[in-house]
Short mmCIF file of C-alpha atoms in Angstrom, two decimals:
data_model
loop_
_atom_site.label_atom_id
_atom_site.label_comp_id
_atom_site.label_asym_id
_atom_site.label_seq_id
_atom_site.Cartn_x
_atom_site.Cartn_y
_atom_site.Cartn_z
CA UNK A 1 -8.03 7.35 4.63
CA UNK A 2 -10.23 4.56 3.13
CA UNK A 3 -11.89 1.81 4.76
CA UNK A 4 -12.13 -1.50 3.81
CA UNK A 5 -15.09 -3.53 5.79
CA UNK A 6 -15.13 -7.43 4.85
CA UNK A 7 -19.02 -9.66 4.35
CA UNK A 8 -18.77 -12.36 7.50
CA UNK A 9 -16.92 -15.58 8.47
CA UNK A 10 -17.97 -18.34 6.06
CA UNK A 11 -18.05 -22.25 6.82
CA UNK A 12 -17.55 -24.34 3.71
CA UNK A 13 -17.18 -27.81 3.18
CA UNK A 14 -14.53 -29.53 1.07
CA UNK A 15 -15.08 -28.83 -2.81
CA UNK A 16 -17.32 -26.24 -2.10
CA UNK A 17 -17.10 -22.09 -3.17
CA UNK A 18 -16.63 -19.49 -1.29
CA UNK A 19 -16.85 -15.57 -2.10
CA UNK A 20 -15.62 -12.75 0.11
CA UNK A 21 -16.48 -9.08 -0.42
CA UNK A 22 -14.51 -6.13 0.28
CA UNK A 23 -16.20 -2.95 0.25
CA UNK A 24 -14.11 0.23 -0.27
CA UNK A 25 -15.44 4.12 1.33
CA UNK A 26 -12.97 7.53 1.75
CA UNK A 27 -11.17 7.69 -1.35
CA UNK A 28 -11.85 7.30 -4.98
CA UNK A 29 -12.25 3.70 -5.72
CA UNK A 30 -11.33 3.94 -9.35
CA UNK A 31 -7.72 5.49 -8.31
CA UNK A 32 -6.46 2.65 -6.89
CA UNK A 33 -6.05 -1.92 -6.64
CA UNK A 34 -7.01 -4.34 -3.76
CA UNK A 35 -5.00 -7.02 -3.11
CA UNK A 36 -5.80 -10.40 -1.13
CA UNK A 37 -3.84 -11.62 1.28
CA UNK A 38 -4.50 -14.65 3.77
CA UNK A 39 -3.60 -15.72 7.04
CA UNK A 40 -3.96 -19.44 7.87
CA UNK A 41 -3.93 -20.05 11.96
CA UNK A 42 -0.92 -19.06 13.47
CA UNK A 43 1.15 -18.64 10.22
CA UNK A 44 2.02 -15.77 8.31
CA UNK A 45 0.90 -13.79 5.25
CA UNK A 46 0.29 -15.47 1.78
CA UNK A 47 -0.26 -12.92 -0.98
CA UNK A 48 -2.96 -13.98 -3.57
CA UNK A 49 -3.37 -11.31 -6.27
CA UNK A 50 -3.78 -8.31 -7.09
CA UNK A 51 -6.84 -6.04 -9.15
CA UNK A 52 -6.74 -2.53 -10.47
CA UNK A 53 -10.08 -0.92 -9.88
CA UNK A 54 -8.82 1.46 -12.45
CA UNK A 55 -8.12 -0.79 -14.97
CA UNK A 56 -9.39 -4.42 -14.47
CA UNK A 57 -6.11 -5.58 -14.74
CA UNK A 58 -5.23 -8.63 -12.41
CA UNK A 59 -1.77 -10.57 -10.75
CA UNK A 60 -2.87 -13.30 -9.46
CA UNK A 61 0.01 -15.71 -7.34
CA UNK A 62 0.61 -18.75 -9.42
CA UNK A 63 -1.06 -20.74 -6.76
CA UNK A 64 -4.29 -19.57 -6.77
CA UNK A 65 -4.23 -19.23 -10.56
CA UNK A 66 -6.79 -21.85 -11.66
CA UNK A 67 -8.85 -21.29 -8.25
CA UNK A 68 -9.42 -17.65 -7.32
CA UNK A 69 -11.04 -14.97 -9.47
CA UNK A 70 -10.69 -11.48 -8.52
CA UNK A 71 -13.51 -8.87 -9.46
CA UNK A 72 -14.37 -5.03 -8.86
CA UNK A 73 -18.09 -3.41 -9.12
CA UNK A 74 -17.15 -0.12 -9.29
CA UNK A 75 -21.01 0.81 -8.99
CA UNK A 76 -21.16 -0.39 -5.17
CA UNK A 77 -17.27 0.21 -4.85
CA UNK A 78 -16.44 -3.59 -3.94
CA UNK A 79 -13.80 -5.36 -4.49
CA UNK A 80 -14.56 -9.68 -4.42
CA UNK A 81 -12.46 -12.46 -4.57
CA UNK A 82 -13.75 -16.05 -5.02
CA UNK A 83 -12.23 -19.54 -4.42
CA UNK A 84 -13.27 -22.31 -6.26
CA UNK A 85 -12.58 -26.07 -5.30
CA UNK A 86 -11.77 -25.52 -1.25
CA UNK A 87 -9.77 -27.34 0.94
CA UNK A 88 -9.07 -28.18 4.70
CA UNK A 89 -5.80 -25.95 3.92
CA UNK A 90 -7.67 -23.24 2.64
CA UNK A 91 -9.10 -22.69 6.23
CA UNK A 92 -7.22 -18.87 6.83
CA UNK A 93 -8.53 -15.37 6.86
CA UNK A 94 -8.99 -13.75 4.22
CA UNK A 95 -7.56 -10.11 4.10
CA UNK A 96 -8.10 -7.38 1.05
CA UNK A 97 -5.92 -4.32 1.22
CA UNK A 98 -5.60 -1.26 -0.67
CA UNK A 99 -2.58 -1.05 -3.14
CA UNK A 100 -1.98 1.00 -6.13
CA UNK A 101 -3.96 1.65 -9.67
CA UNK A 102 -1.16 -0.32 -11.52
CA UNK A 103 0.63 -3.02 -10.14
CA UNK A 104 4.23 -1.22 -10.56
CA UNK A 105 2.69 1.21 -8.27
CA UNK A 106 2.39 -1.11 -5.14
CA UNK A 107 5.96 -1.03 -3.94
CA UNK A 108 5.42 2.71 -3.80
CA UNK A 109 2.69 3.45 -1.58
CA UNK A 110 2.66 -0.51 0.03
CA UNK A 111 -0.80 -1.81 1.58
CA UNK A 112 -2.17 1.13 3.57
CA UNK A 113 -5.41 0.35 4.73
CA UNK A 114 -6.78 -3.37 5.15
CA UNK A 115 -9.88 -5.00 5.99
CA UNK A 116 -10.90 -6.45 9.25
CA UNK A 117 -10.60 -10.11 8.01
CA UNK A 118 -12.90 -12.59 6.87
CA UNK A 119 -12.53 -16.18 8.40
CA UNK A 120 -13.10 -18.79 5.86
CA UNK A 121 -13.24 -22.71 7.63
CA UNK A 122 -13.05 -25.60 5.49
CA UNK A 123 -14.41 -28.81 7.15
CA UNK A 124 -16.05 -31.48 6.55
CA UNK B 1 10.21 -17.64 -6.53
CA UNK B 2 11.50 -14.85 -4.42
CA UNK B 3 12.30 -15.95 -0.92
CA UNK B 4 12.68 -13.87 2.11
CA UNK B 5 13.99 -14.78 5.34
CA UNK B 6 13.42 -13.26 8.47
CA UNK B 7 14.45 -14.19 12.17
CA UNK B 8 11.28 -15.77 13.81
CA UNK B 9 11.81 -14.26 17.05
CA UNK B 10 13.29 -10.76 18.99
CA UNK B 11 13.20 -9.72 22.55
CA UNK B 12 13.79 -6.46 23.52
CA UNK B 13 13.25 -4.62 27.07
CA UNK B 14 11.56 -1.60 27.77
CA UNK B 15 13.06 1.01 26.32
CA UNK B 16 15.90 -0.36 24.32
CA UNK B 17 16.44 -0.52 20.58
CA UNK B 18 14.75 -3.30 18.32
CA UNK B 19 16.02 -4.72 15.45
CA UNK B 20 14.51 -6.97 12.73
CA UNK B 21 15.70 -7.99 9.78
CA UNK B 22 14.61 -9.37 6.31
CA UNK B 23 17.20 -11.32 4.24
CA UNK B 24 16.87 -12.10 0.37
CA UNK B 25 18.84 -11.92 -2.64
CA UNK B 26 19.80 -8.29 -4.28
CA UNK B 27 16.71 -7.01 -1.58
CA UNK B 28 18.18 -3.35 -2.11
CA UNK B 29 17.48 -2.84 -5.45
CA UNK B 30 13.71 -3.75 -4.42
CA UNK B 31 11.56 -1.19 -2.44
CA UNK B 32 10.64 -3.11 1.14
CA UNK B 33 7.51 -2.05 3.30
CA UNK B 34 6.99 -3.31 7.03
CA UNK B 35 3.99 -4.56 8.82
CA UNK B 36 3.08 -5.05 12.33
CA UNK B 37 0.63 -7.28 13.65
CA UNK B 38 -1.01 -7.17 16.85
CA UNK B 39 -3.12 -10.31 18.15
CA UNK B 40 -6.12 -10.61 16.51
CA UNK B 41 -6.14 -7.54 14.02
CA UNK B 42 -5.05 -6.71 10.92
CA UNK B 43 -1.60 -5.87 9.66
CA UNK B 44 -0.52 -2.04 9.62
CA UNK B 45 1.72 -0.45 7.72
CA UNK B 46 4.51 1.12 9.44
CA UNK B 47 7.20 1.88 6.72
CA UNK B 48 6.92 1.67 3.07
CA UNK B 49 9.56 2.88 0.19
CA UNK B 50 12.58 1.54 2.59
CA UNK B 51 12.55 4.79 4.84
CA UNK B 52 8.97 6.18 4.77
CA UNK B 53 6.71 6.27 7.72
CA UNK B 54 3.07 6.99 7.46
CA UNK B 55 1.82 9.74 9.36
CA UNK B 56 -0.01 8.16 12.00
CA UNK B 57 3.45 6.17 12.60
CA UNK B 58 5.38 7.15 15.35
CA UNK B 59 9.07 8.31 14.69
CA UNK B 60 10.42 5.74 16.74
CA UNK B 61 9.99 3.04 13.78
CA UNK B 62 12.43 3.67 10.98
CA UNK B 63 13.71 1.38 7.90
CA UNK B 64 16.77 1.18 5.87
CA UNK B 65 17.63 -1.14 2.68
CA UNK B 66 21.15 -1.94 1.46
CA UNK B 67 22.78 -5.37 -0.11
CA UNK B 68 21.05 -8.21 0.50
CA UNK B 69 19.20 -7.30 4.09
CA UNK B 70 16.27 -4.78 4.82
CA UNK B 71 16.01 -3.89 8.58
CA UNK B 72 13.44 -2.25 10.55
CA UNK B 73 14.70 -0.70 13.60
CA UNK B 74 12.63 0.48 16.81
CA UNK B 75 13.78 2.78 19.41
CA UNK B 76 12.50 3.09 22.36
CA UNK B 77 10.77 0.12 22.72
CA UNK B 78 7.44 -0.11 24.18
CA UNK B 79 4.75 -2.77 25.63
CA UNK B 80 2.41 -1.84 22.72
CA UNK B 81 5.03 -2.65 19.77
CA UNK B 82 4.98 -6.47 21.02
CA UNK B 83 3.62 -8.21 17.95
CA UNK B 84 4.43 -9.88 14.74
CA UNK B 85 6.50 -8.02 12.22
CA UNK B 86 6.28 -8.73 8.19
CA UNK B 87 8.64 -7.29 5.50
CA UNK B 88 7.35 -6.96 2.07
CA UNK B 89 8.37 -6.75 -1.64
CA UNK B 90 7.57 -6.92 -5.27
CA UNK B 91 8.84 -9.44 -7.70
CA UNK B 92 8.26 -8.84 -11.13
CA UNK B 93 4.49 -9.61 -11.35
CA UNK B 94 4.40 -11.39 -7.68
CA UNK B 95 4.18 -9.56 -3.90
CA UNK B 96 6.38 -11.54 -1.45
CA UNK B 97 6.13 -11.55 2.17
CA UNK B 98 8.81 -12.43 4.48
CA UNK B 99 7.49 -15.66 7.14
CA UNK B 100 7.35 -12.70 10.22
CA UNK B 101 9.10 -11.97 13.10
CA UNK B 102 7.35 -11.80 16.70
CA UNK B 103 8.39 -8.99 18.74
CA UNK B 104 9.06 -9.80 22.84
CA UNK B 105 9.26 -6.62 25.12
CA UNK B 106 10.30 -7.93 28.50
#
């Protein structure tokens, strides 16, 4: 089983950067993707993207297309994702999960491991 | 964009069968997973590929996928499966999440 552990809540204000780590342990991290997911308070999940630790290849939701850039280190097996440009409505945490080498292969194995969650709060 | 729709809210009692479902156009020809959510953590999976259950999983949660409707059916109801539920699926080059379903057990 692989475990995911998340870096720590972050406090950002508006217009500011923020950058989450996600680092992988229990499985090959080359053989498979982390996506993003977030959770804003009390709502439900929002997919961001996706990244294949195999490949470098990236899906990124069209939302979060000119904000959020997804990267892999496969030397320290970490996965990051990084929002540019914050907002009060970005305030959520911010889940990765393990998914599959290719993006085709996430509908067959879904998200089966996640991270603990890393609260990010916008305010000014 | 892909839509799903599921029914905000089920109560069950102790012991009885739940039901949840997850509406969206031509959903069976897409693979669904399911997700619960327990205050405060992070989402598990509890069926992927329509039918499948992880191991860990216990056999009381099972899935099916037909038409236009995805359902993920409990038996035997317990305290512990009180949470939120979440169906999933791929569009094209987008994953879609369904806006959750909080489970009651009376």
């Amino acid at each position: 089983q692989v475990q995911l552990v998340q870096s720590g809540a972050e406090v950002k204000t508006p217009g500011a950067s923020v950058k989450v780590s996600c680092r992988a342990s229990g499985d090959t991290f080359t053989s498979y993707g982390i996506s993003w997911v977030r959770q804003a308070p009390g709502q439900g999940l929002e997919w961001m993207g996706w990244i294949s630790a195999f490949s470098g290849d990236i899906n990124l939701a069209q939302k979060f297309q000119d904000r959020v850039t997804l990267i892999t280190d496969t030397s320290t097996t970490t996965a990051y994702m990084e929002m540019r440009s914050l907002k009060s409505g970005d305030t959520a945490v911010y889940y990765c999960a393990r998914d599959g080498p290719r993006f085709q292969d996430g509908p067959i194995t879904g998200f089966d491991s996640w991270g603990q969650g890393t609260l990010v709060t916008v305010s000014s | 964009s892909y839509e799903m729709t599921q029914t905000p809210s089920v109560s069950v009692s102790p012991g009885q069968t739940a039901t949840i479902t997850c509406s969206a156009d031509k959903l069976g020809d897409k693979y669904v997973a399911w997700y619960q959510q327990r205050p405060g953590q992070s989402p598990v999976l509890v069926i992927y590929q329509d039918t499948k259950r992880p191991p860990e999983i216990p056999e009381r949660f099972s899935g099916s996928n037909s038409g236009n409707t995805a359902t993920l059916t409990i038996s035997g109801t317990q305290s512990l499966d009180e949470g939120d539920y979440y169906c999933q699926a791929w569009d094209t080059t987008t994953v879609v999440f369904g806006g959750g379903t909080k489970l009651t057990v009376l």
